[in-house]
Amino acid sequence: MGLVRHVVCAMSGGVDSSVAALLLKRRGYSVTGVFMKNWDSLDESGVCSAEKDCEDAYRVCQSLDIPFHQVSYVKEYWHEVFSNLLKEYEKGRTPNPDILCNKHIKFNHFQKYAINTLGADAMATGHYARTSQEDEEVFQQPHSAPPPTLFRDRFEIRNPVRLYKGADLLKDQTFFLSQISQDALRQTMFPLAGLTKEFVKKIAAEAGFDHVLKKKESMGICFIGERNFENFILEYLEPKPGNFVCIEDGTVLGTHKGWFTLTLGQRARIGGQKKAMFVVDKDVVTGDVFVAPTTNHPSLFRDTVRTDRFHWLTVDPPPELVRTQMMECHFHFIHQMPLIPCTVTLNMDGTVWISLSQPVRALTPGQVIVSVHSRVMEHSEYSVVVSPGA
């Protein structure tokens, strides 16, 4: 008999990771399911949803006759994701916790647990994404230490693994994977790469995974659930009241409990104000939140942005950008947002200017921008991620 590869599959208790584990077993791998707990408070109805999700994941592993483990990263999540999230909100920015969780927890701590503690040859997740390597190539990838310098040596990785969209373009989750490391990408399998969500549900039904099929799809920020965002964030940050100010004439229209409860582009709830007003800017010094009377007000649009340092998924930085200091890409900053052509200009400190082919609405400081370098066929290579500094 040939060597049986050991794959650890991250189990969330949902249909996608359940089917991912099933497919791995069908392919002949030795599979271990692991549930990862990141948040431990009760939801709005007083129920710990993590316990129910863990139970659902355990039942799937039982039916597949594979080992099941659970691991807690509550402390790591608090320090590396949630604390940073609060700091960003206080600065008036809008961070993305799902991207931070993948970067710091699932594709860092959890992956090291899978490879180093459980002795796995690879990790797998239920994300709708794929890479440029075949499954067997994953098992041949050596571990490499992170670069000590600003940029990786461009000759260090001769055949970088690229992140591609999966077959289901509507469910594509590469946006949320855009800040993981090259090393993590090399050691990860995406069993759902070639499947649509509907087909995944069909597989789950045929396998008898009724308990996960009945669950509502998780949407939004996992630890908030159905709760009102303002009420949730005020449990962790002191209220800092300020004024709603009309950007057109400077009129004070009302008050808010803190600029961090609001994000650019959203409708502002202003007591006694019948006309719809939308957030267009925030001043974290004065506490003023500026609003405009239309959802597509000119002050909400911009066509250039300066960013924090890029995170390159493949070669750091791409030879084309080194050669000319400029590169044509496509861009989006919201999951499922249509891609927009842009020009990336590299600065000496690793930051960049991004010039868009058309203005976009509500591009918010702190959000992650994903630039996509188009390749042959219909796939796109997610090559870079940035966080707007302003």
mmCIF file with all atom_site columns, C-alpha atoms in Angstrom, residues 26-107:
data_model
loop_
_atom_site.group_PDB
_atom_site.id
_atom_site.type_symbol
_atom_site.label_atom_id
_atom_site.label_alt_id
_atom_site.label_comp_id
_atom_site.label_asym_id
_atom_site.label_entity_id
_atom_site.label_seq_id
_atom_site.pdbx_PDB_ins_code
_atom_site.Cartn_x
_atom_site.Cartn_y
_atom_site.Cartn_z
_atom_site.occupancy
_atom_site.B_iso_or_equiv
_atom_site.pdbx_formal_charge
_atom_site.auth_seq_id
_atom_site.auth_comp_id
_atom_site.auth_asym_id
_atom_site.auth_atom_id
_atom_site.pdbx_PDB_model_num
ATOM 1  C CA . ARG A 1 26  ? -13.508 9.868  -0.320 1.00 0.00 ? 26  ARG A CA 1
ATOM 2  C CA . ARG A 1 27  ? -10.174 10.750 -1.910 1.00 0.00 ? 27  ARG A CA 1
ATOM 3  C CA . GLY A 1 28  ? -8.465  8.304  0.401  1.00 0.00 ? 28  GLY A CA 1
ATOM 4  C CA . TYR A 1 29  ? -6.820  10.654 2.887  1.00 0.00 ? 29  TYR A CA 1
ATOM 5  C CA . SER A 1 30  ? -6.598  10.043 6.624  1.00 0.00 ? 30  SER A CA 1
ATOM 6  C CA . VAL A 1 31  ? -8.801  12.921 7.841  1.00 0.00 ? 31  VAL A CA 1
ATOM 7  C CA . THR A 1 32  ? -9.054  14.532 11.276 1.00 0.00 ? 32  THR A CA 1
ATOM 8  C CA . GLY A 1 33  ? -11.774 17.096 11.962 1.00 0.00 ? 33  GLY A CA 1
ATOM 9  C CA . VAL A 1 34  ? -10.988 19.972 14.304 1.00 0.00 ? 34  VAL A CA 1
ATOM 10 C CA . PHE A 1 35  ? -13.399 22.578 15.646 1.00 0.00 ? 35  PHE A CA 1
ATOM 11 C CA . MET A 1 36  ? -11.852 25.947 16.419 1.00 0.00 ? 36  MET A CA 1
ATOM 12 C CA . LYS A 1 37  ? -13.429 28.129 19.150 1.00 0.00 ? 37  LYS A CA 1
ATOM 13 C CA . ASN A 1 38  ? -12.600 31.838 18.943 1.00 0.00 ? 38  ASN A CA 1
ATOM 14 C CA . TRP A 1 39  ? -15.363 33.541 20.916 1.00 0.00 ? 39  TRP A CA 1
ATOM 15 C CA . ASP A 1 40  ? -16.978 32.404 24.153 1.00 0.00 ? 40  ASP A CA 1
ATOM 16 C CA . SER A 1 41  ? -19.737 34.808 25.100 1.00 0.00 ? 41  SER A CA 1
ATOM 17 C CA . LEU A 1 42  ? -23.470 34.105 24.810 1.00 0.00 ? 42  LEU A CA 1
ATOM 18 C CA . ASP A 1 43  ? -25.456 35.331 21.841 1.00 0.00 ? 43  ASP A CA 1
ATOM 19 C CA . GLU A 1 44  ? -28.401 37.714 22.076 1.00 0.00 ? 44  GLU A CA 1
ATOM 20 C CA . SER A 1 45  ? -30.753 34.911 23.203 1.00 0.00 ? 45  SER A CA 1
ATOM 21 C CA . GLY A 1 46  ? -28.396 33.738 25.968 1.00 0.00 ? 46  GLY A CA 1
ATOM 22 C CA . VAL A 1 47  ? -27.165 30.680 24.033 1.00 0.00 ? 47  VAL A CA 1
ATOM 23 C CA . CYS A 1 48  ? -23.508 29.886 23.360 1.00 0.00 ? 48  CYS A CA 1
ATOM 24 C CA . SER A 1 49  ? -23.690 29.239 19.622 1.00 0.00 ? 49  SER A CA 1
ATOM 25 C CA . ALA A 1 50  ? -20.132 27.866 19.610 1.00 0.00 ? 50  ALA A CA 1
ATOM 26 C CA . GLU A 1 51  ? -21.277 24.870 21.675 1.00 0.00 ? 51  GLU A CA 1
ATOM 27 C CA . LYS A 1 52  ? -24.033 24.067 19.156 1.00 0.00 ? 52  LYS A CA 1
ATOM 28 C CA . ASP A 1 53  ? -21.618 24.452 16.231 1.00 0.00 ? 53  ASP A CA 1
ATOM 29 C CA . CYS A 1 54  ? -19.097 22.199 17.969 1.00 0.00 ? 54  CYS A CA 1
ATOM 30 C CA . GLU A 1 55  ? -21.763 19.550 18.544 1.00 0.00 ? 55  GLU A CA 1
ATOM 31 C CA . ASP A 1 56  ? -22.776 19.699 14.874 1.00 0.00 ? 56  ASP A CA 1
ATOM 32 C CA . ALA A 1 57  ? -19.154 19.313 13.761 1.00 0.00 ? 57  ALA A CA 1
ATOM 33 C CA . TYR A 1 58  ? -18.713 16.342 16.133 1.00 0.00 ? 58  TYR A CA 1
ATOM 34 C CA . ARG A 1 59  ? -21.799 14.604 14.689 1.00 0.00 ? 59  ARG A CA 1
ATOM 35 C CA . VAL A 1 60  ? -20.427 14.957 11.157 1.00 0.00 ? 60  VAL A CA 1
ATOM 36 C CA . CYS A 1 61  ? -17.081 13.482 12.206 1.00 0.00 ? 61  CYS A CA 1
ATOM 37 C CA . GLN A 1 62  ? -18.906 10.606 13.922 1.00 0.00 ? 62  GLN A CA 1
ATOM 38 C CA . SER A 1 63  ? -20.861 9.813  10.766 1.00 0.00 ? 63  SER A CA 1
ATOM 39 C CA . LEU A 1 64  ? -17.644 9.934  8.708  1.00 0.00 ? 64  LEU A CA 1
ATOM 40 C CA . ASP A 1 65  ? -15.855 7.797  11.305 1.00 0.00 ? 65  ASP A CA 1
ATOM 41 C CA . ILE A 1 66  ? -12.944 10.230 11.581 1.00 0.00 ? 66  ILE A CA 1
ATOM 42 C CA . PRO A 1 67  ? -11.198 11.576 14.722 1.00 0.00 ? 67  PRO A CA 1
ATOM 43 C CA . PHE A 1 68  ? -12.533 14.816 16.179 1.00 0.00 ? 68  PHE A CA 1
ATOM 44 C CA . HIS A 1 69  ? -10.691 17.449 18.208 1.00 0.00 ? 69  HIS A CA 1
ATOM 45 C CA . GLN A 1 70  ? -11.557 20.903 19.458 1.00 0.00 ? 70  GLN A CA 1
ATOM 46 C CA . VAL A 1 71  ? -9.115  23.691 20.158 1.00 0.00 ? 71  VAL A CA 1
ATOM 47 C CA . SER A 1 72  ? -9.626  27.107 21.762 1.00 0.00 ? 72  SER A CA 1
ATOM 48 C CA . TYR A 1 73  ? -8.102  30.316 20.447 1.00 0.00 ? 73  TYR A CA 1
ATOM 49 C CA . VAL A 1 74  ? -10.266 32.637 22.535 1.00 0.00 ? 74  VAL A CA 1
ATOM 50 C CA . LYS A 1 75  ? -7.231  34.333 24.100 1.00 0.00 ? 75  LYS A CA 1
ATOM 51 C CA . GLU A 1 76  ? -5.364  34.650 20.786 1.00 0.00 ? 76  GLU A CA 1
ATOM 52 C CA . TYR A 1 77  ? -8.482  35.961 19.044 1.00 0.00 ? 77  TYR A CA 1
ATOM 53 C CA . TRP A 1 78  ? -8.974  38.589 21.733 1.00 0.00 ? 78  TRP A CA 1
ATOM 54 C CA . HIS A 1 79  ? -5.379  39.855 21.583 1.00 0.00 ? 79  HIS A CA 1
ATOM 55 C CA . GLU A 1 80  ? -4.648  39.534 17.856 1.00 0.00 ? 80  GLU A CA 1
ATOM 56 C CA . VAL A 1 81  ? -8.027  40.218 16.244 1.00 0.00 ? 81  VAL A CA 1
ATOM 57 C CA . PHE A 1 82  ? -10.626 41.783 18.524 1.00 0.00 ? 82  PHE A CA 1
ATOM 58 C CA . SER A 1 83  ? -8.318  44.194 20.413 1.00 0.00 ? 83  SER A CA 1
ATOM 59 C CA . ASN A 1 84  ? -6.956  45.467 17.083 1.00 0.00 ? 84  ASN A CA 1
ATOM 60 C CA . LEU A 1 85  ? -10.520 45.779 15.850 1.00 0.00 ? 85  LEU A CA 1
ATOM 61 C CA . LEU A 1 86  ? -11.450 48.042 18.785 1.00 0.00 ? 86  LEU A CA 1
ATOM 62 C CA . LYS A 1 87  ? -8.341  50.197 18.255 1.00 0.00 ? 87  LYS A CA 1
ATOM 63 C CA . GLU A 1 88  ? -9.225  50.627 14.578 1.00 0.00 ? 88  GLU A CA 1
ATOM 64 C CA . TYR A 1 89  ? -12.829 51.576 15.398 1.00 0.00 ? 89  TYR A CA 1
ATOM 65 C CA . GLU A 1 90  ? -11.569 54.180 17.878 1.00 0.00 ? 90  GLU A CA 1
ATOM 66 C CA . LYS A 1 91  ? -9.461  55.709 15.094 1.00 0.00 ? 91  LYS A CA 1
ATOM 67 C CA . GLY A 1 92  ? -12.589 56.039 12.964 1.00 0.00 ? 92  GLY A CA 1
ATOM 68 C CA . ARG A 1 93  ? -11.676 53.150 10.657 1.00 0.00 ? 93  ARG A CA 1
ATOM 69 C CA . THR A 1 94  ? -13.648 50.137 9.445  1.00 0.00 ? 94  THR A CA 1
ATOM 70 C CA . PRO A 1 95  ? -11.616 46.901 9.766  1.00 0.00 ? 95  PRO A CA 1
ATOM 71 C CA . ASN A 1 96  ? -12.615 43.450 8.500  1.00 0.00 ? 96  ASN A CA 1
ATOM 72 C CA . PRO A 1 97  ? -12.565 40.830 11.306 1.00 0.00 ? 97  PRO A CA 1
ATOM 73 C CA . ASP A 1 98  ? -12.986 37.864 8.951  1.00 0.00 ? 98  ASP A CA 1
ATOM 74 C CA . ILE A 1 99  ? -9.798  38.722 7.070  1.00 0.00 ? 99  ILE A CA 1
ATOM 75 C CA . LEU A 1 100 ? -7.929  39.309 10.342 1.00 0.00 ? 100 LEU A CA 1
ATOM 76 C CA . CYS A 1 101 ? -9.181  36.007 11.762 1.00 0.00 ? 101 CYS A CA 1
ATOM 77 C CA . ASN A 1 102 ? -7.977  34.074 8.719  1.00 0.00 ? 102 ASN A CA 1
ATOM 78 C CA . LYS A 1 103 ? -4.602  35.814 8.808  1.00 0.00 ? 103 LYS A CA 1
ATOM 79 C CA . HIS A 1 104 ? -3.856  35.528 12.535 1.00 0.00 ? 104 HIS A CA 1
ATOM 80 C CA . ILE A 1 105 ? -5.886  32.545 13.740 1.00 0.00 ? 105 ILE A CA 1
ATOM 81 C CA . LYS A 1 106 ? -6.990  29.972 11.152 1.00 0.00 ? 106 LYS A CA 1
ATOM 82 C CA . PHE A 1 107 ? -3.997  30.223 8.800  1.00 0.00 ? 107 PHE A CA 1
#
